Amino acid sequence: MTDFRNETLKNFLNAAGIVCENIDMIDGMMIPREVLLSDERYKDVKKYIPSLKEVYSSSYMTSLQKTATSTQKWPLINIIRQILKTLDYSLTPVRISDGYTKAKKKKYKRLFKIEKMKSINGEENCD
């Protein structure tokens, strides 16, 4: 990976709420869903989209297109998921029990887990 691409991705992920000093540090990281649903966080991340377009094609990644905010329900989740996929990581939704309400209805914490994708034969992809 080139230095420009690596630096661009690191800055983008840090602005999106995925704090890391190196791309390899994100494996196994858990991110609260509320962080990725924040409209203000997406506005902060938008300034990195032009530099991401230099690294990735917007026809390949729909979240980099101009119409992403109007056509996608959660554009920040989509852009992170698409970028992580190019790095052989997946963004998996996770629900963790958070007790019960007073009406005895179960509550959940909703998170996303970043995991390294496995290849077909069960080994990690190594490019």
PDB file of C-alpha atoms in Angstrom:
ATOM      1  CA  MET A   1       0.000   0.000   0.000  1.00  0.00           C
ATOM      2  CA  THR A   2       1.349   3.417  -0.921  1.00  0.00           C
ATOM      3  CA  ASP A   3       2.072   6.023   1.733  1.00  0.00           C
ATOM      4  CA  PHE A   4      -0.561   8.416   0.338  1.00  0.00           C
ATOM      5  CA  ARG A   5      -3.251   5.729   0.377  1.00  0.00           C
ATOM      6  CA  ASN A   6      -2.277   4.511   3.833  1.00  0.00           C
ATOM      7  CA  GLU A   7      -2.226   8.040   5.284  1.00  0.00           C
ATOM      8  CA  THR A   8      -5.543   8.951   3.610  1.00  0.00           C
ATOM      9  CA  LEU A   9      -7.256   5.840   4.973  1.00  0.00           C
ATOM     10  CA  LYS A  10      -5.822   6.339   8.459  1.00  0.00           C
ATOM     11  CA  ASN A  11      -6.997   9.979   8.582  1.00  0.00           C
ATOM     12  CA  PHE A  12     -10.426   9.016   7.257  1.00  0.00           C
ATOM     13  CA  LEU A  13     -10.900   6.196   9.784  1.00  0.00           C
ATOM     14  CA  ASN A  14      -9.791   8.430  12.669  1.00  0.00           C
ATOM     15  CA  ALA A  15     -12.282  11.122  11.605  1.00  0.00           C
ATOM     16  CA  ALA A  16     -15.008   8.471  11.347  1.00  0.00           C
ATOM     17  CA  GLY A  17     -14.471   7.394  14.956  1.00  0.00           C
ATOM     18  CA  ILE A  18     -12.256   4.360  14.338  1.00  0.00           C
ATOM     19  CA  VAL A  19      -9.127   5.480  16.176  1.00  0.00           C
ATOM     20  CA  CYS A  20      -5.994   3.733  14.929  1.00  0.00           C
ATOM     21  CA  GLU A  21      -2.359   4.574  14.279  1.00  0.00           C
ATOM     22  CA  ASN A  22      -1.947   1.752  11.795  1.00  0.00           C
ATOM     23  CA  ILE A  23      -4.503   0.014   9.568  1.00  0.00           C
ATOM     24  CA  ASP A  24      -3.522  -3.370  11.048  1.00  0.00           C
ATOM     25  CA  MET A  25      -4.693  -2.224  14.507  1.00  0.00           C
ATOM     26  CA  ILE A  26      -8.394  -2.270  13.575  1.00  0.00           C
ATOM     27  CA  ASP A  27      -8.831  -6.062  13.565  1.00  0.00           C
ATOM     28  CA  GLY A  28     -11.279  -7.049  16.319  1.00  0.00           C
ATOM     29  CA  MET A  29     -12.242  -3.459  17.141  1.00  0.00           C
ATOM     30  CA  MET A  30     -15.820  -2.846  18.360  1.00  0.00           C
ATOM     31  CA  ILE A  31     -17.545   0.425  17.408  1.00  0.00           C
ATOM     32  CA  PRO A  32     -20.879   1.588  18.876  1.00  0.00           C
ATOM     33  CA  ARG A  33     -23.536   1.924  16.179  1.00  0.00           C
ATOM     34  CA  GLU A  34     -24.498   5.414  17.381  1.00  0.00           C
ATOM     35  CA  VAL A  35     -21.028   6.675  16.420  1.00  0.00           C
ATOM     36  CA  LEU A  36     -21.567   5.566  12.820  1.00  0.00           C
ATOM     37  CA  LEU A  37     -25.115   6.951  12.624  1.00  0.00           C
ATOM     38  CA  SER A  38     -24.072  10.480  13.592  1.00  0.00           C
ATOM     39  CA  ASP A  39     -24.838  13.078  10.908  1.00  0.00           C
ATOM     40  CA  GLU A  40     -22.214  15.418  12.370  1.00  0.00           C
ATOM     41  CA  ARG A  41     -19.572  12.713  12.132  1.00  0.00           C
ATOM     42  CA  TYR A  42     -20.496  12.192   8.453  1.00  0.00           C
ATOM     43  CA  LYS A  43     -20.124  15.947   7.848  1.00  0.00           C
ATOM     44  CA  ASP A  44     -16.621  15.757   9.374  1.00  0.00           C
ATOM     45  CA  VAL A  45     -15.746  12.781   7.161  1.00  0.00           C
ATOM     46  CA  LYS A  46     -17.068  14.393   3.964  1.00  0.00           C
ATOM     47  CA  LYS A  47     -13.927  16.505   3.610  1.00  0.00           C
ATOM     48  CA  TYR A  48     -11.912  13.300   3.046  1.00  0.00           C
ATOM     49  CA  ILE A  49     -14.076  12.092   0.140  1.00  0.00           C
ATOM     50  CA  PRO A  50     -12.123  14.003  -2.581  1.00  0.00           C
ATOM     51  CA  SER A  51      -8.851  12.416  -1.437  1.00  0.00           C
ATOM     52  CA  LEU A  52     -10.553   9.005  -1.251  1.00  0.00           C
ATOM     53  CA  LYS A  53     -11.684   9.505  -4.856  1.00  0.00           C
ATOM     54  CA  GLU A  54      -8.010   9.742  -5.820  1.00  0.00           C
ATOM     55  CA  VAL A  55      -7.477   6.299  -4.288  1.00  0.00           C
ATOM     56  CA  TYR A  56     -10.761   4.580  -5.269  1.00  0.00           C
ATOM     57  CA  SER A  57     -13.131   4.887  -8.216  1.00  0.00           C
ATOM     58  CA  SER A  58     -16.548   6.346  -7.367  1.00  0.00           C
ATOM     59  CA  SER A  59     -18.153   3.975  -9.875  1.00  0.00           C
ATOM     60  CA  TYR A  60     -16.754   1.091  -7.802  1.00  0.00           C
ATOM     61  CA  MET A  61     -17.722   2.602  -4.436  1.00  0.00           C
ATOM     62  CA  THR A  62     -21.224   4.062  -4.444  1.00  0.00           C
ATOM     63  CA  SER A  63     -20.641   5.792  -1.106  1.00  0.00           C
ATOM     64  CA  LEU A  64     -18.154   8.170  -2.785  1.00  0.00           C
ATOM     65  CA  GLN A  65     -20.721   9.408  -5.313  1.00  0.00           C
ATOM     66  CA  LYS A  66     -22.300  12.856  -5.002  1.00  0.00           C
ATOM     67  CA  THR A  67     -25.776  11.351  -4.536  1.00  0.00           C
ATOM     68  CA  ALA A  68     -24.762   9.149  -1.586  1.00  0.00           C
ATOM     69  CA  THR A  69     -26.368  11.367   1.063  1.00  0.00           C
ATOM     70  CA  SER A  70     -29.721  11.433  -0.708  1.00  0.00           C
ATOM     71  CA  THR A  71     -29.874   7.813  -1.883  1.00  0.00           C
ATOM     72  CA  GLN A  72     -28.384   5.982   1.108  1.00  0.00           C
ATOM     73  CA  LYS A  73     -29.958   5.664   4.523  1.00  0.00           C
ATOM     74  CA  TRP A  74     -26.658   5.448   6.457  1.00  0.00           C
ATOM     75  CA  PRO A  75     -23.904   6.818   4.194  1.00  0.00           C
ATOM     76  CA  LEU A  76     -21.178   6.735   6.881  1.00  0.00           C
ATOM     77  CA  ILE A  77     -21.754   3.044   7.596  1.00  0.00           C
ATOM     78  CA  ASN A  78     -21.738   2.330   3.851  1.00  0.00           C
ATOM     79  CA  ILE A  79     -18.506   4.205   3.139  1.00  0.00           C
ATOM     80  CA  ILE A  80     -16.709   2.534   6.057  1.00  0.00           C
ATOM     81  CA  ARG A  81     -17.997  -0.892   5.033  1.00  0.00           C
ATOM     82  CA  GLN A  82     -16.872  -0.413   1.415  1.00  0.00           C
ATOM     83  CA  ILE A  83     -13.425   0.877   2.387  1.00  0.00           C
ATOM     84  CA  LEU A  84     -12.887  -1.928   4.893  1.00  0.00           C
ATOM     85  CA  LYS A  85     -13.880  -4.453   2.230  1.00  0.00           C
ATOM     86  CA  THR A  86     -11.082  -3.208  -0.045  1.00  0.00           C
ATOM     87  CA  LEU A  87      -8.680  -3.802   2.865  1.00  0.00           C
ATOM     88  CA  ASP A  88     -10.041  -7.373   3.376  1.00  0.00           C
ATOM     89  CA  TYR A  89     -11.953  -6.477   6.535  1.00  0.00           C
ATOM     90  CA  SER A  90     -15.665  -6.865   7.197  1.00  0.00           C
ATOM     91  CA  LEU A  91     -17.950  -4.719   9.331  1.00  0.00           C
ATOM     92  CA  THR A  92     -20.213  -7.161  11.170  1.00  0.00           C
ATOM     93  CA  PRO A  93     -23.225  -6.003  13.227  1.00  0.00           C
ATOM     94  CA  VAL A  94     -23.335  -7.358  16.792  1.00  0.00           C
ATOM     95  CA  ARG A  95     -26.081  -7.169  19.430  1.00  0.00           C
ATOM     96  CA  ILE A  96     -25.105  -7.470  23.085  1.00  0.00           C
ATOM     97  CA  SER A  97     -27.671  -7.845  25.856  1.00  0.00           C
ATOM     98  CA  ASP A  98     -28.009  -4.707  27.982  1.00  0.00           C
ATOM     99  CA  GLY A  99     -30.456  -5.924  30.624  1.00  0.00           C
ATOM    100  CA  TYR A 100     -34.183  -5.285  30.748  1.00  0.00           C
ATOM    101  CA  THR A 101     -36.456  -2.253  30.889  1.00  0.00           C
ATOM    102  CA  LYS A 102     -38.901  -1.777  33.761  1.00  0.00           C
ATOM    103  CA  ALA A 103     -41.570  -3.224  31.458  1.00  0.00           C
ATOM    104  CA  LYS A 104     -39.410  -6.396  31.263  1.00  0.00           C
ATOM    105  CA  LYS A 105     -38.507  -5.869  27.628  1.00  0.00           C
ATOM    106  CA  LYS A 106     -34.967  -6.910  26.715  1.00  0.00           C
ATOM    107  CA  LYS A 107     -32.554  -4.093  25.792  1.00  0.00           C
ATOM    108  CA  TYR A 108     -29.592  -4.414  23.459  1.00  0.00           C
ATOM    109  CA  LYS A 109     -26.388  -2.527  22.750  1.00  0.00           C
ATOM    110  CA  ARG A 110     -25.772  -2.446  19.021  1.00  0.00           C
ATOM    111  CA  LEU A 111     -22.164  -2.501  17.871  1.00  0.00           C
ATOM    112  CA  PHE A 112     -20.120  -3.176  14.776  1.00  0.00           C
ATOM    113  CA  LYS A 113     -17.111  -5.489  14.887  1.00  0.00           C
ATOM    114  CA  ILE A 114     -14.259  -5.146  12.409  1.00  0.00           C
ATOM    115  CA  GLU A 115     -12.933  -8.560  11.421  1.00  0.00           C
ATOM    116  CA  LYS A 116     -10.300  -9.712   8.959  1.00  0.00           C
ATOM    117  CA  MET A 117     -11.988 -11.631   6.133  1.00  0.00           C
ATOM    118  CA  LYS A 118     -11.170 -15.291   5.753  1.00  0.00           C
ATOM    119  CA  SER A 119     -10.298 -16.801   2.398  1.00  0.00           C
ATOM    120  CA  ILE A 120     -12.146 -19.811   0.996  1.00  0.00           C
ATOM    121  CA  ASN A 121      -9.755 -22.323   2.539  1.00  0.00           C
ATOM    122  CA  GLY A 122     -10.053 -20.674   5.983  1.00  0.00           C
ATOM    123  CA  GLU A 123      -6.775 -18.760   6.034  1.00  0.00           C
ATOM    124  CA  GLU A 124      -6.499 -14.983   6.291  1.00  0.00           C
ATOM    125  CA  ASN A 125      -6.089 -13.106   3.026  1.00  0.00           C
ATOM    126  CA  CYS A 126      -2.530 -11.876   2.666  1.00  0.00           C
ATOM    127  CA  ASP A 127      -1.882  -9.546  -0.261  1.00  0.00           C
TER     128      ASP A 127
END
